[in-house]
Every structure is written in structure tokens, then in C-alpha cells.
Short mmCIF file of C-alpha atoms and ligand atoms in Angstrom, two decimals:
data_model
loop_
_atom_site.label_atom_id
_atom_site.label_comp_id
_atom_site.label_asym_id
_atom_site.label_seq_id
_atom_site.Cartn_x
_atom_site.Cartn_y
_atom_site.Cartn_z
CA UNK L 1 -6.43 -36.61 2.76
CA UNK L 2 -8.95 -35.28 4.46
CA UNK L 3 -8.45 -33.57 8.53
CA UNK L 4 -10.70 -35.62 11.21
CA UNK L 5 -12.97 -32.96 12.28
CA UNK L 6 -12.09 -31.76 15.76
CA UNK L 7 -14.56 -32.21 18.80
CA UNK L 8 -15.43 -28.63 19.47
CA UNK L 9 -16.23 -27.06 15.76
CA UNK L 10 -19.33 -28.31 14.08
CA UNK L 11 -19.31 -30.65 11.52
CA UNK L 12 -18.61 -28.85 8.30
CA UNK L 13 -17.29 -25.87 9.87
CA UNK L 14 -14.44 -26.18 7.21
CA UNK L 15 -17.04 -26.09 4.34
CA UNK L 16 -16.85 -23.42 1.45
CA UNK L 17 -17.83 -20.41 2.95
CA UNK L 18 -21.38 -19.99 1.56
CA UNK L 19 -22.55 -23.38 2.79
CA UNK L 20 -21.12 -22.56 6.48
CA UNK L 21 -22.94 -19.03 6.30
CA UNK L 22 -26.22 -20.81 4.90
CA UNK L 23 -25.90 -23.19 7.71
CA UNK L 24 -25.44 -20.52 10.07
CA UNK L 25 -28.59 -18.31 9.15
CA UNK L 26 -30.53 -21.61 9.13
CA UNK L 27 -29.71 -22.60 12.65
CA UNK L 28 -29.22 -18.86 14.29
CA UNK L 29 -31.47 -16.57 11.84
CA UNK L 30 -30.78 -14.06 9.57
CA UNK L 31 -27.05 -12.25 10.37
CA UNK L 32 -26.35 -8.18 10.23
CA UNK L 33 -24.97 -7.38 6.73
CA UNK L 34 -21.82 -6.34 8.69
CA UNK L 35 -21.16 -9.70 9.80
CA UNK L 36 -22.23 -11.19 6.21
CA UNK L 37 -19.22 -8.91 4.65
CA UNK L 38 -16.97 -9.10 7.64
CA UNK L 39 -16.96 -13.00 6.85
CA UNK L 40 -17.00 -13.04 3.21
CA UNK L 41 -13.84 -10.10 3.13
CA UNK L 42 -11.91 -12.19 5.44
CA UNK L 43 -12.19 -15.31 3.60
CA UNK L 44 -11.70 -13.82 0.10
CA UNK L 45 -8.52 -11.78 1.02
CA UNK L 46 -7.10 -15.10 3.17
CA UNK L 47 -7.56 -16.79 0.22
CA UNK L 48 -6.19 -15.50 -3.30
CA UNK L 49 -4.27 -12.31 -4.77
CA UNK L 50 -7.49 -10.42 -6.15
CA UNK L 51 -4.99 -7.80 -7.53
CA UNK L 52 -4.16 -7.32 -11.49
CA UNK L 53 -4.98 -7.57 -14.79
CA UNK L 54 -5.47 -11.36 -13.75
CA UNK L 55 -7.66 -10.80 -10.69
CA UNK L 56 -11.02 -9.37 -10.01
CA UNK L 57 -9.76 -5.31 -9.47
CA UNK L 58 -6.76 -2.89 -10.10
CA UNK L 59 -6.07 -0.31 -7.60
CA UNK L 60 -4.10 3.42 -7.93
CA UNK L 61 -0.63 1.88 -6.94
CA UNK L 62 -0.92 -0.72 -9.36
CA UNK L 63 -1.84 1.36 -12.05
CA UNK L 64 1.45 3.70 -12.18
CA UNK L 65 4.51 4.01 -10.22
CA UNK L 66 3.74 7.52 -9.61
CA UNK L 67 1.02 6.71 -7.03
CA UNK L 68 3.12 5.44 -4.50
CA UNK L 69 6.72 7.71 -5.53
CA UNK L 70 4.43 10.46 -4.93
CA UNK L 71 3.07 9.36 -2.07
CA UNK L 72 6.71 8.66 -0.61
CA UNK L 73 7.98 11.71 -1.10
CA UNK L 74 5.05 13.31 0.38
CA UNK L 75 5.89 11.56 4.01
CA UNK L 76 9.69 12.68 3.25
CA UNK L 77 8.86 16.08 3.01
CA UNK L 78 6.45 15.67 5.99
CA UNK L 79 9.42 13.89 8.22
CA UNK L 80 11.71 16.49 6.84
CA UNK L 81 9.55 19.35 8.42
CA UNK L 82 8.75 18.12 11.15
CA UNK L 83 12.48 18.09 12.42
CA UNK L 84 13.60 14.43 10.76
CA UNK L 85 12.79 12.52 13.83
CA UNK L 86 13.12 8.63 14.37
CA UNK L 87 9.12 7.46 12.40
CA UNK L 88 7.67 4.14 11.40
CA UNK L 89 6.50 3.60 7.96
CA UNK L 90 2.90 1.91 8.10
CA UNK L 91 0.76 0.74 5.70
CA UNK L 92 -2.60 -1.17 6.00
CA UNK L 93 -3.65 -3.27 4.21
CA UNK L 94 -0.89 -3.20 1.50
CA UNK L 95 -2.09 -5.70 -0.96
CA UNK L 96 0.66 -6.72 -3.27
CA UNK L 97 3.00 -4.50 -1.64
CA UNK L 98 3.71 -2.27 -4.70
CA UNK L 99 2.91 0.95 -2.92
CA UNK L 100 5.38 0.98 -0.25
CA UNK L 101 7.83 -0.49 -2.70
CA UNK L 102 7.18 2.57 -5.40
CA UNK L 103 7.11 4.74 -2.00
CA UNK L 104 10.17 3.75 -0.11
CA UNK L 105 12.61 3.79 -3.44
CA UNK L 106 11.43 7.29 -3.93
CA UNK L 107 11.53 8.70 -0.06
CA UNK L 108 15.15 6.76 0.22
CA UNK L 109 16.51 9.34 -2.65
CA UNK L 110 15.28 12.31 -0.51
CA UNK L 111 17.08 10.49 2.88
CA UNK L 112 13.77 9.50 4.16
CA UNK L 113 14.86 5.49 5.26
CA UNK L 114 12.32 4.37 8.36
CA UNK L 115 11.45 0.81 9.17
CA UNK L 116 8.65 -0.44 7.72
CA UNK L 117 5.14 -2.03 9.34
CA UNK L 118 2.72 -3.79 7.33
CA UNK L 119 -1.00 -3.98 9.16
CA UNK L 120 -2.46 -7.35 7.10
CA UNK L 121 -4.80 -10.66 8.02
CA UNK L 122 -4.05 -12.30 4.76
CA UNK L 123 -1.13 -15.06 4.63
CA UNK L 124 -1.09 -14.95 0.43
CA UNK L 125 -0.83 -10.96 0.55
CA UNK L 126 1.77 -10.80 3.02
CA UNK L 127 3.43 -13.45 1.08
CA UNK L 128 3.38 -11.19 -2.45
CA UNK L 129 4.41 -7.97 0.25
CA UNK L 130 7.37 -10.11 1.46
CA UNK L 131 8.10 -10.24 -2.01
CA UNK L 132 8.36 -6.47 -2.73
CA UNK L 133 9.44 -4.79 0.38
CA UNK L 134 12.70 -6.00 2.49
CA UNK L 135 13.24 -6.08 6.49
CA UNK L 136 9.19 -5.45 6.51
CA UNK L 137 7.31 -6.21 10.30
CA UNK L 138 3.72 -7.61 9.99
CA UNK L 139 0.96 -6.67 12.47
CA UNK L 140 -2.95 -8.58 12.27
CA UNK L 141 -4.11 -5.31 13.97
CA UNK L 142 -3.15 -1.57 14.35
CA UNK L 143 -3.45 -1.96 18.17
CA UNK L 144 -0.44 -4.15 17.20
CA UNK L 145 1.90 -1.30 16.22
CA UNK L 146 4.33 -0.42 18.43
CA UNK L 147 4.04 2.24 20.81
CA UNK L 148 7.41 4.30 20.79
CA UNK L 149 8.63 6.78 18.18
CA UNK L 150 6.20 8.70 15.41
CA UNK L 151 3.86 7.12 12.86
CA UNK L 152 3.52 7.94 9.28
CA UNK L 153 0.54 5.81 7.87
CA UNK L 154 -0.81 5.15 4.55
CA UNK L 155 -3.84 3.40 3.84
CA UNK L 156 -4.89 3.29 -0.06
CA UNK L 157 -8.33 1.14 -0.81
CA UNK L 158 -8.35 -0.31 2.63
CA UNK L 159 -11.46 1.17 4.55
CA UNK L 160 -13.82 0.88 1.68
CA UNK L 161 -13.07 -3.29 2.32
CA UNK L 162 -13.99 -2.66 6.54
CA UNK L 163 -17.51 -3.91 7.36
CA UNK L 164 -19.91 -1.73 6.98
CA UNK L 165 -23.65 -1.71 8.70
CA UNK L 166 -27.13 -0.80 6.94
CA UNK L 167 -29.99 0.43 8.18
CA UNK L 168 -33.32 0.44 6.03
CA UNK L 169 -36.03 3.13 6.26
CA UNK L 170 -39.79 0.93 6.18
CA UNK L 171 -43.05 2.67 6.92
CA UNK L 172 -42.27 4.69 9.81
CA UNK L 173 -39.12 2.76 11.36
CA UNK L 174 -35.96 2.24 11.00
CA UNK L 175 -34.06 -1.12 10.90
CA UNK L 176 -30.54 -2.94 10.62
CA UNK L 177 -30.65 -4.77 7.33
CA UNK L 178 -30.02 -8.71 8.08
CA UNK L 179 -29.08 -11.23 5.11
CA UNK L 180 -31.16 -13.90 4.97
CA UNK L 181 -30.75 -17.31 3.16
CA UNK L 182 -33.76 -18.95 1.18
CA UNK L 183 -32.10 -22.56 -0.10
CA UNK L 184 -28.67 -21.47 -1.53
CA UNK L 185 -29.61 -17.62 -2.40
CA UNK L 186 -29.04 -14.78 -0.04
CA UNK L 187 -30.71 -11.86 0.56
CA UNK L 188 -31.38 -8.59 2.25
CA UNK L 189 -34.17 -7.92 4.86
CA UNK L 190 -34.93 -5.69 6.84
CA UNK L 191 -34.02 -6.48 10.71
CA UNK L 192 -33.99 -5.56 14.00
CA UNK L 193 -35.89 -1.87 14.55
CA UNK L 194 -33.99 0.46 15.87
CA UNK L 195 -34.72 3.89 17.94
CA UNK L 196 -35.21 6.45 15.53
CA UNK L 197 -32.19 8.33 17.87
CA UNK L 198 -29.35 6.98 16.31
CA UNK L 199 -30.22 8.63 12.75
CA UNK L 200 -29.01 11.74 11.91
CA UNK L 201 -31.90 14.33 12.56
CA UNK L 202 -31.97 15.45 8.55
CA UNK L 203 -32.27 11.71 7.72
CA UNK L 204 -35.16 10.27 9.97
CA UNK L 205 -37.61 11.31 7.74
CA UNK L 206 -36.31 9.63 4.79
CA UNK L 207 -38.58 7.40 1.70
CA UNK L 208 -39.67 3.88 2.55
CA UNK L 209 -36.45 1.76 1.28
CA UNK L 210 -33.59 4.42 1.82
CA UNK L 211 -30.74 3.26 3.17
CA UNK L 212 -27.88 4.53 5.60
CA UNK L 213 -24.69 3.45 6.23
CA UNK L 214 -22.30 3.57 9.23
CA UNK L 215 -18.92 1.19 9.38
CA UNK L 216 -18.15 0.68 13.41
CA UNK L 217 -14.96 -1.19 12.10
CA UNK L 218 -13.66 2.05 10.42
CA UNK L 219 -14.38 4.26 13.19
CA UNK L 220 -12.72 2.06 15.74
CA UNK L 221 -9.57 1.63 13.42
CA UNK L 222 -9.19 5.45 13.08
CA UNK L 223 -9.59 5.78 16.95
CA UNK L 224 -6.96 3.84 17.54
CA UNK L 225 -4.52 5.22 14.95
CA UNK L 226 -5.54 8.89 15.86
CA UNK L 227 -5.39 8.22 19.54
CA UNK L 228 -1.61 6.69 18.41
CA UNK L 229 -0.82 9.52 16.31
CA UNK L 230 -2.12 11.98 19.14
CA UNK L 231 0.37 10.17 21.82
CA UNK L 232 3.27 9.40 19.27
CA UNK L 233 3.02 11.71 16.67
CA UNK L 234 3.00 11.73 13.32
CA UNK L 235 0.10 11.35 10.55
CA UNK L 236 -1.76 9.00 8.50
CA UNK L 237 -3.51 9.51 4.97
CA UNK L 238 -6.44 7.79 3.76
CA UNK L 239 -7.28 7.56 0.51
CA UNK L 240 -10.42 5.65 -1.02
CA UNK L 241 -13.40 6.09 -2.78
CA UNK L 242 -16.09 8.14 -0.68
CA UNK L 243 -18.25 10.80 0.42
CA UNK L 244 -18.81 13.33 2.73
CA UNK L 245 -21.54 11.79 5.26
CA UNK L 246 -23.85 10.29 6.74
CA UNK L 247 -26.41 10.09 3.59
CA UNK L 248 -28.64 8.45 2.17
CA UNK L 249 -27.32 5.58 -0.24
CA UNK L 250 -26.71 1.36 -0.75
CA UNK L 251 -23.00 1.49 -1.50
CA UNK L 252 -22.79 -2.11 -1.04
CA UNK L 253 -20.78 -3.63 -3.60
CA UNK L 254 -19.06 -6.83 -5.39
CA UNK L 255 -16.40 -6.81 -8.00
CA UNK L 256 -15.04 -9.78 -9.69
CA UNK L 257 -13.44 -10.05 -12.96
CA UNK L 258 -12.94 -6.09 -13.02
CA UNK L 259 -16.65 -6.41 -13.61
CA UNK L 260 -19.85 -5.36 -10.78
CA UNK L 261 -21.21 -8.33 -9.31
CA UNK L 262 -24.03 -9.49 -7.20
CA UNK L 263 -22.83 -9.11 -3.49
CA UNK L 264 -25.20 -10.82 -1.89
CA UNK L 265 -23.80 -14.00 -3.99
CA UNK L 266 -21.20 -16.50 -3.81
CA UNK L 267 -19.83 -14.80 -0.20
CA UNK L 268 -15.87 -15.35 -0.05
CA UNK L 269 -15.54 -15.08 -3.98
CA UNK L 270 -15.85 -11.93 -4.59
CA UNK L 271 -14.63 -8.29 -3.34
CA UNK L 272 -17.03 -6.44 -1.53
CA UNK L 273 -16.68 -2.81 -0.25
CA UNK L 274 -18.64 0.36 0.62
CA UNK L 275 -17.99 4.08 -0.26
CA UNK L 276 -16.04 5.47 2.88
CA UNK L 277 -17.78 8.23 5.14
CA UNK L 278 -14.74 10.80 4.79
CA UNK L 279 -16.64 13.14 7.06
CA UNK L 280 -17.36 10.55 9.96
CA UNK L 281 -13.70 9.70 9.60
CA UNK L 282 -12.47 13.45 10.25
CA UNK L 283 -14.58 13.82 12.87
CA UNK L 284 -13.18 10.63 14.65
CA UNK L 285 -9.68 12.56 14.24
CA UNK L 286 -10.79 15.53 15.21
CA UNK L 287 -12.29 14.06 18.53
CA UNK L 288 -9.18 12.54 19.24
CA UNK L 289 -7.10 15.35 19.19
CA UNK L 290 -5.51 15.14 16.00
CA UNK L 291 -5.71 18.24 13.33
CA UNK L 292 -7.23 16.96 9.77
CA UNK L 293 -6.44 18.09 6.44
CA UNK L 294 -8.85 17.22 3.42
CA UNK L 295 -10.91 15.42 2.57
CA UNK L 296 -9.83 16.80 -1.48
CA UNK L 297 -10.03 14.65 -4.51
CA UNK L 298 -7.43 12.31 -5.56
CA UNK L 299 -7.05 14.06 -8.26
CA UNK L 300 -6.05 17.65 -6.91
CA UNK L 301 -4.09 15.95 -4.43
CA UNK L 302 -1.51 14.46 -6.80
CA UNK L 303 -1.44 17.65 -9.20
CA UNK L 304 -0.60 19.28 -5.77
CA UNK L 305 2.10 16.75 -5.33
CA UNK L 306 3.61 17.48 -9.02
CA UNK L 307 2.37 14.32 -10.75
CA UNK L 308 2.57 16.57 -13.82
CA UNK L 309 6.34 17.15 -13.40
CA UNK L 310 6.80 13.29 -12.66
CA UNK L 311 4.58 11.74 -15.39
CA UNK L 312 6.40 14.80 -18.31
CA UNK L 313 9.86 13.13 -16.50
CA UNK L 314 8.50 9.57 -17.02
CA UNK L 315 7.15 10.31 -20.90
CA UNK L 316 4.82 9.52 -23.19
CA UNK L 317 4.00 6.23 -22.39
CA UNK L 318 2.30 7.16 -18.85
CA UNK L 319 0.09 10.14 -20.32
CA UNK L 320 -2.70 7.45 -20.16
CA UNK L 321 -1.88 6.09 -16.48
CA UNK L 322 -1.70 10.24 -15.24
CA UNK L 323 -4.99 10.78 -16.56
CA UNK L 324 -6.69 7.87 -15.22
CA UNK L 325 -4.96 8.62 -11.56
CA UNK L 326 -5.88 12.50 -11.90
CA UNK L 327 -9.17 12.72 -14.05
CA UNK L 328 -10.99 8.87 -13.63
CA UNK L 329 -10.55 8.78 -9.89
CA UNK L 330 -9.81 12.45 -9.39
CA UNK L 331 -12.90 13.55 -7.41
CA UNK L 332 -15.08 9.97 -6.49
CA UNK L 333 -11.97 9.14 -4.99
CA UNK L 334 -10.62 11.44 -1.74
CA UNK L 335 -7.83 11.52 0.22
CA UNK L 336 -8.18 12.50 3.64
CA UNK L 337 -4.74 13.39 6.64
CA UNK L 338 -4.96 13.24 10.20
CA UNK L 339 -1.61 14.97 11.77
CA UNK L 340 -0.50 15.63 15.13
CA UNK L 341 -1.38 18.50 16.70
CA UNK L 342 2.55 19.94 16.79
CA UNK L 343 3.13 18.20 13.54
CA UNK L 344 3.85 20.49 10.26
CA UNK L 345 0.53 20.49 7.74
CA UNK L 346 0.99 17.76 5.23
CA UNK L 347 1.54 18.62 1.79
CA UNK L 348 -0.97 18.21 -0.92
CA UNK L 349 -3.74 19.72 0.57
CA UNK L 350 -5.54 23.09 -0.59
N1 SAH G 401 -3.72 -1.08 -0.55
C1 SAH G 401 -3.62 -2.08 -1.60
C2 SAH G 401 -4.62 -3.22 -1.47
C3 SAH G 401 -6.08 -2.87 -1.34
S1 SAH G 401 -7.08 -4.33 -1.13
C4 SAH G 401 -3.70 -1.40 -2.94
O1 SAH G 401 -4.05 -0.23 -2.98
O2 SAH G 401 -3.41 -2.04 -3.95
C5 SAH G 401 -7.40 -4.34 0.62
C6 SAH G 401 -6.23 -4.78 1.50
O3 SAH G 401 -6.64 -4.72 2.87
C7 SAH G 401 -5.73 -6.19 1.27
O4 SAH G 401 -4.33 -6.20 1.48
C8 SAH G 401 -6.47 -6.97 2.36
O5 SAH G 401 -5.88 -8.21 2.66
C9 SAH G 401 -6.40 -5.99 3.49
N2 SAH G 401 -7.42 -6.15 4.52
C10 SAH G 401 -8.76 -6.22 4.34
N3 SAH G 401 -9.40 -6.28 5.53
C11 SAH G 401 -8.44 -6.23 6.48
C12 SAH G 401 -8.47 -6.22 7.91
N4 SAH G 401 -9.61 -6.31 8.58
N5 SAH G 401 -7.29 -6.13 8.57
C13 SAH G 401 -6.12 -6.04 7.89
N6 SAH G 401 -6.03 -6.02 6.55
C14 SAH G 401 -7.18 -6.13 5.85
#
């Protein structure tokens, strides 16, 4: 059966995504690249599991237990310092779920118990995290969170899937890259010009072609969970894969299949992230009033954490898993705290 279509959307507003985007550039113009993967992230994530051997990536959590034991036991020790006060667990963006699971079994051995919030848009992922994790509370936002007690937040592979914005360097100006649609087939172009002012001074003068990135959404979502932390307490950890900006550099990406895919096709069907500005990130904390620790590589962090100890415990059969966590990811992907001001350090960190 098929839904009358209601008075106030346009007809084929329900359409598969790409047709309602194409539709969209055709009647409106070519859209910011921000809005392209703001669109095509929300409807991919509202629509499928993209986690697993079966889906289109695997992520640290889901490749070993340790990940997220590790990563509990660093916010017990963390609570433990700072006096064992009354926290909230948080994660964002959890996926599957398997990280807080992994983390919460492990904290609960050192007495480290809190309530946990979940910060997810997608019904089928909140679904597989109801599935994992007991007594959880779901937020669609982190302005959502509530606004007593401490927070201790975790947030593994969930910036680099934020919108991000491009701007492209052409003869002498600077301008937001737009996606375009010719028929079925998106594509870049440059955009809009804009002043030369809002590029970083070592940049402006950058090849015909280069390309910068900024992600508004990220920024925003760190203001509001250091401005939280800041009034609150407590800390949050970010881990992705990154660098230490702004540079030059398209990190624009798709994955499906486990394999690197056209982004700029099939919008909705595919995963698309950017490389996470670790640097603009601090600074955001550090603006806010929150002290920062990192960014260091994935890799040092865990070794720092005594994945070593835990994966010699474990045997054998995880020698593979701790060497993909420590050595494969260990320096493209970083891992980056923000703390309260009175809160203790966080572990991990050199
Ligand atoms: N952290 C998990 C999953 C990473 S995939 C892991 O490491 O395995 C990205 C996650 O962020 C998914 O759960 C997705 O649904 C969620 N997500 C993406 N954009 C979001 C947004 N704007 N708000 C809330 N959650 C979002």
C-alpha cells in the first residue's frame, strides 16, 4: 500500500534519496557539500546497521573487546580520582552498542556503575544498542543531556560522520564547494566566493584546486559538551581518525562494502566521513574553559592504558586484533580529552 501524499510536502518527497536531492538541485541550484553529506549521513544511518563483517565498515570496538574494557576502566579510574561522585555515562553515536557494553562490564568490576545516555538519530541503531546495553536513556541531541550531576563522554568514529564544509582555492579566490547534479550524476563545483578572511593566513595563498575543510557541526557539538562539562564537570574523549589543522586536503570520503567508494554517488547508500580537525576541536575546549589532554595516537593511548597486559591475559588468539588496534590505527587515528578544569588529568595521555 502506498501513503496518500500529504498536502504540504512535494510530491515525491518520500522518493529514494538521490532522486529527492536531484530534484532539489534542479529546482533550488547546486547545495553546499555540507548539506549534500548532512542528508545522505542521516538517511544512511536511519536506515540500516552499516556495522560488521556484513556491512560496509568495522570500527575499533568491534574489532576486540579490549577497545571498549579499556576504555571503561579508563573513566573508572577517572571517577575514582576525582572523588567517586554521582556521573552519567554518555556515548554518541554508539552504533551497535558494543562499546559501552565491553566498557560498562569492565568499569562495573572496578565499582564504577553510572546510568547510561546514548546521544543517537538512528531508530535501527538504537534498536541493536537496546540490544546490548540495559536501563540505557536515548537523547537525538547532546543539548538533550541532562543538566545535573558530572559527565563522562565517549565518542569513538562519531565526528568523522558530522558534516563537514569545503572550500576550493580557483585563480585568486576562494569558494564553498556546491554539489551539483547533471541528469542522475553528482558532482563538485566550485560555489559561492568567499572573503579571503576566513582562511587561515598560511593557507590563502594556496595552488589552484586545494582544498580546506572546516565542520561547523563538530565545533558546535563540542561547544556544547565543553560548555556542559565546564558547568557539570567531568570529561569527554574523542577518538577518530584525524589531523592536527586547518590544512590543506579533500578528506571527503565513501565506504561501502569495507571497500572506498565514490562519495559523490548513490547519496544515502553509502558512509561518508571526513578526517577530524583534532586541533580545531581542542581549541573549542580550550575556549570554553575546559583543560585538554592529547591529541596522541590511538595507538600510544591504549599501550598507556595496558592493552599489552589485557591482550597477554586474553591470549593468543587476540595478538592479531592488539596489533591492528595499536599499530594499523595507532597514529592516523587520535584520541583527544577535554576535562574539567578541577577534574583529575585523565589517564592515557603522555
Ligand atoms: N561509535 C560506534 C559507531 C560509529 S558509526 C562504533 O565505534 O562502532 C557513527 C554513529 O554515529 C552511528 O551510531 C550513527 O547513527 C551516529 N550518528 C551519526 N550522525 C549523528 C548525529 N548527527 N547525531 C547523532 N548520532 C549520529
Amino acid at each position: 500500500m502506498t501513503a496518500a501524499p500529504s498536502a504540504d510536502r512535494a510530491p515525491g518527497a518520500d522518493g529514494p534519496l538521490p532522486e529527492r536531492l536531484a530534484r532539489a538541485i534542479a529546482l533550488g541550484g547546486p547545495i553546499p557539500v555540507s548539506q549534500y553529506m548532512a542528508a545522505a549521513n542521516a538517511h544512511y544511518y536511519a536506515t540500516r546497521n552499516p556495522l560488521g563483517a556484513a556491512g560496509d565498515f568495522t570500527t575499533a570496538p568491534e574489532i576486540s573487546q579490549m577497545f571498549g574494557e579499556l576504555i571503561g576502566l579508563w573513566a573508572a579510574d577517572l571517577w575514582d580520582r576525582a572523588g567517586r561522585p554521582d556521573v552519567r555515562w554518555v556515548e554518541l553515536g554508539p552504533g551497535r552498542g558494543t562499546l559501552t557494553a565491553d566498557a560498562m562490564r569492565a568499569a562495573a568490576k572496578a565499582g564504577f556503575a553510572p546510568p547510561v545516555h546514548f546521544v543517537e538519530t538512528s531508530p535501527v541503531l538504537r534498536a541493536e544498542q537496546a540490544k546490548r546495553v540495559a536501563g540505557a536513556t536515548w537523547h537525538d541531541d547532546v543539548e538533550d543531556l541532562p543538566t545535573n550531576r558530572p559527565l563522562i563522554v565517549v565518542a569513538n568514529e562519531f565526528f568523522d560522520a558530522l558534516p563537514i564544509r569545503q572550500l576550493v582555492r580557483r585563480a585568486g579566490s576562494w569558494h564553498e564547494r556546491f554539489v551539483a547534479c547533471q541528469d542522475t550524476l553528482f558532482l563538485p563545483i566550485p560555489g559561492k566566493q568567499v572573503p579571503d578572511a576566513i582562511i587561515p593566513p598560511h593557507l590563502v595563498d594556496a595552488p589552484a584546486g586545494s582544498i580546506i575543510e572546516t565542520s561547523p557541526a563538530s565545533v558546535g557539538i563540542m561547544r556544547v559538551l565543553a560548555a556542559r562539562i565546564v558547568a557539570q564537570g567531568g570529561a569527554a574523549l574523542v577518538i577518530d581518525y584525524g589531523y592536527e589543522g586547518p590544512a590543506i586536503g579533500d578528506t571527503l570520503q565513501a565506504v561501502r562494502g569495507h571497500a572506498f567508494a565514490n562519495p559523490f554517488e548513490a547519496p544515502g547508500d553509502r558512509d561518508l566521513t571526513a578526517h577530524v580537525d583534532f586541533a580545531t576541536l581542542g581549541a573549542v575546549g580550550l575556549a570554553s574553559g575546559a583543560r585538554i589532554a592529547g591529541p596522541d595516537g590511538q595507538g600510544e593511548f591504549l599501550r598507556a592504558l595496558g592493552i599489552d597486559a589485557r591482550a597477554a591475559a586474553l591470549g593468543p588468539k587476540v595478538t592479531a586484533d592488539r596489533d591492528r588496534l595499536v599499530d594499523a590505527m595507532g597514529t592516523l587515528f587520535k584520541v583527544l580529552a577535554i576535562h574539567h578544569p578541577q577534574w583529575p588529568r585523565p589517564a592515557g595521555f603522555a
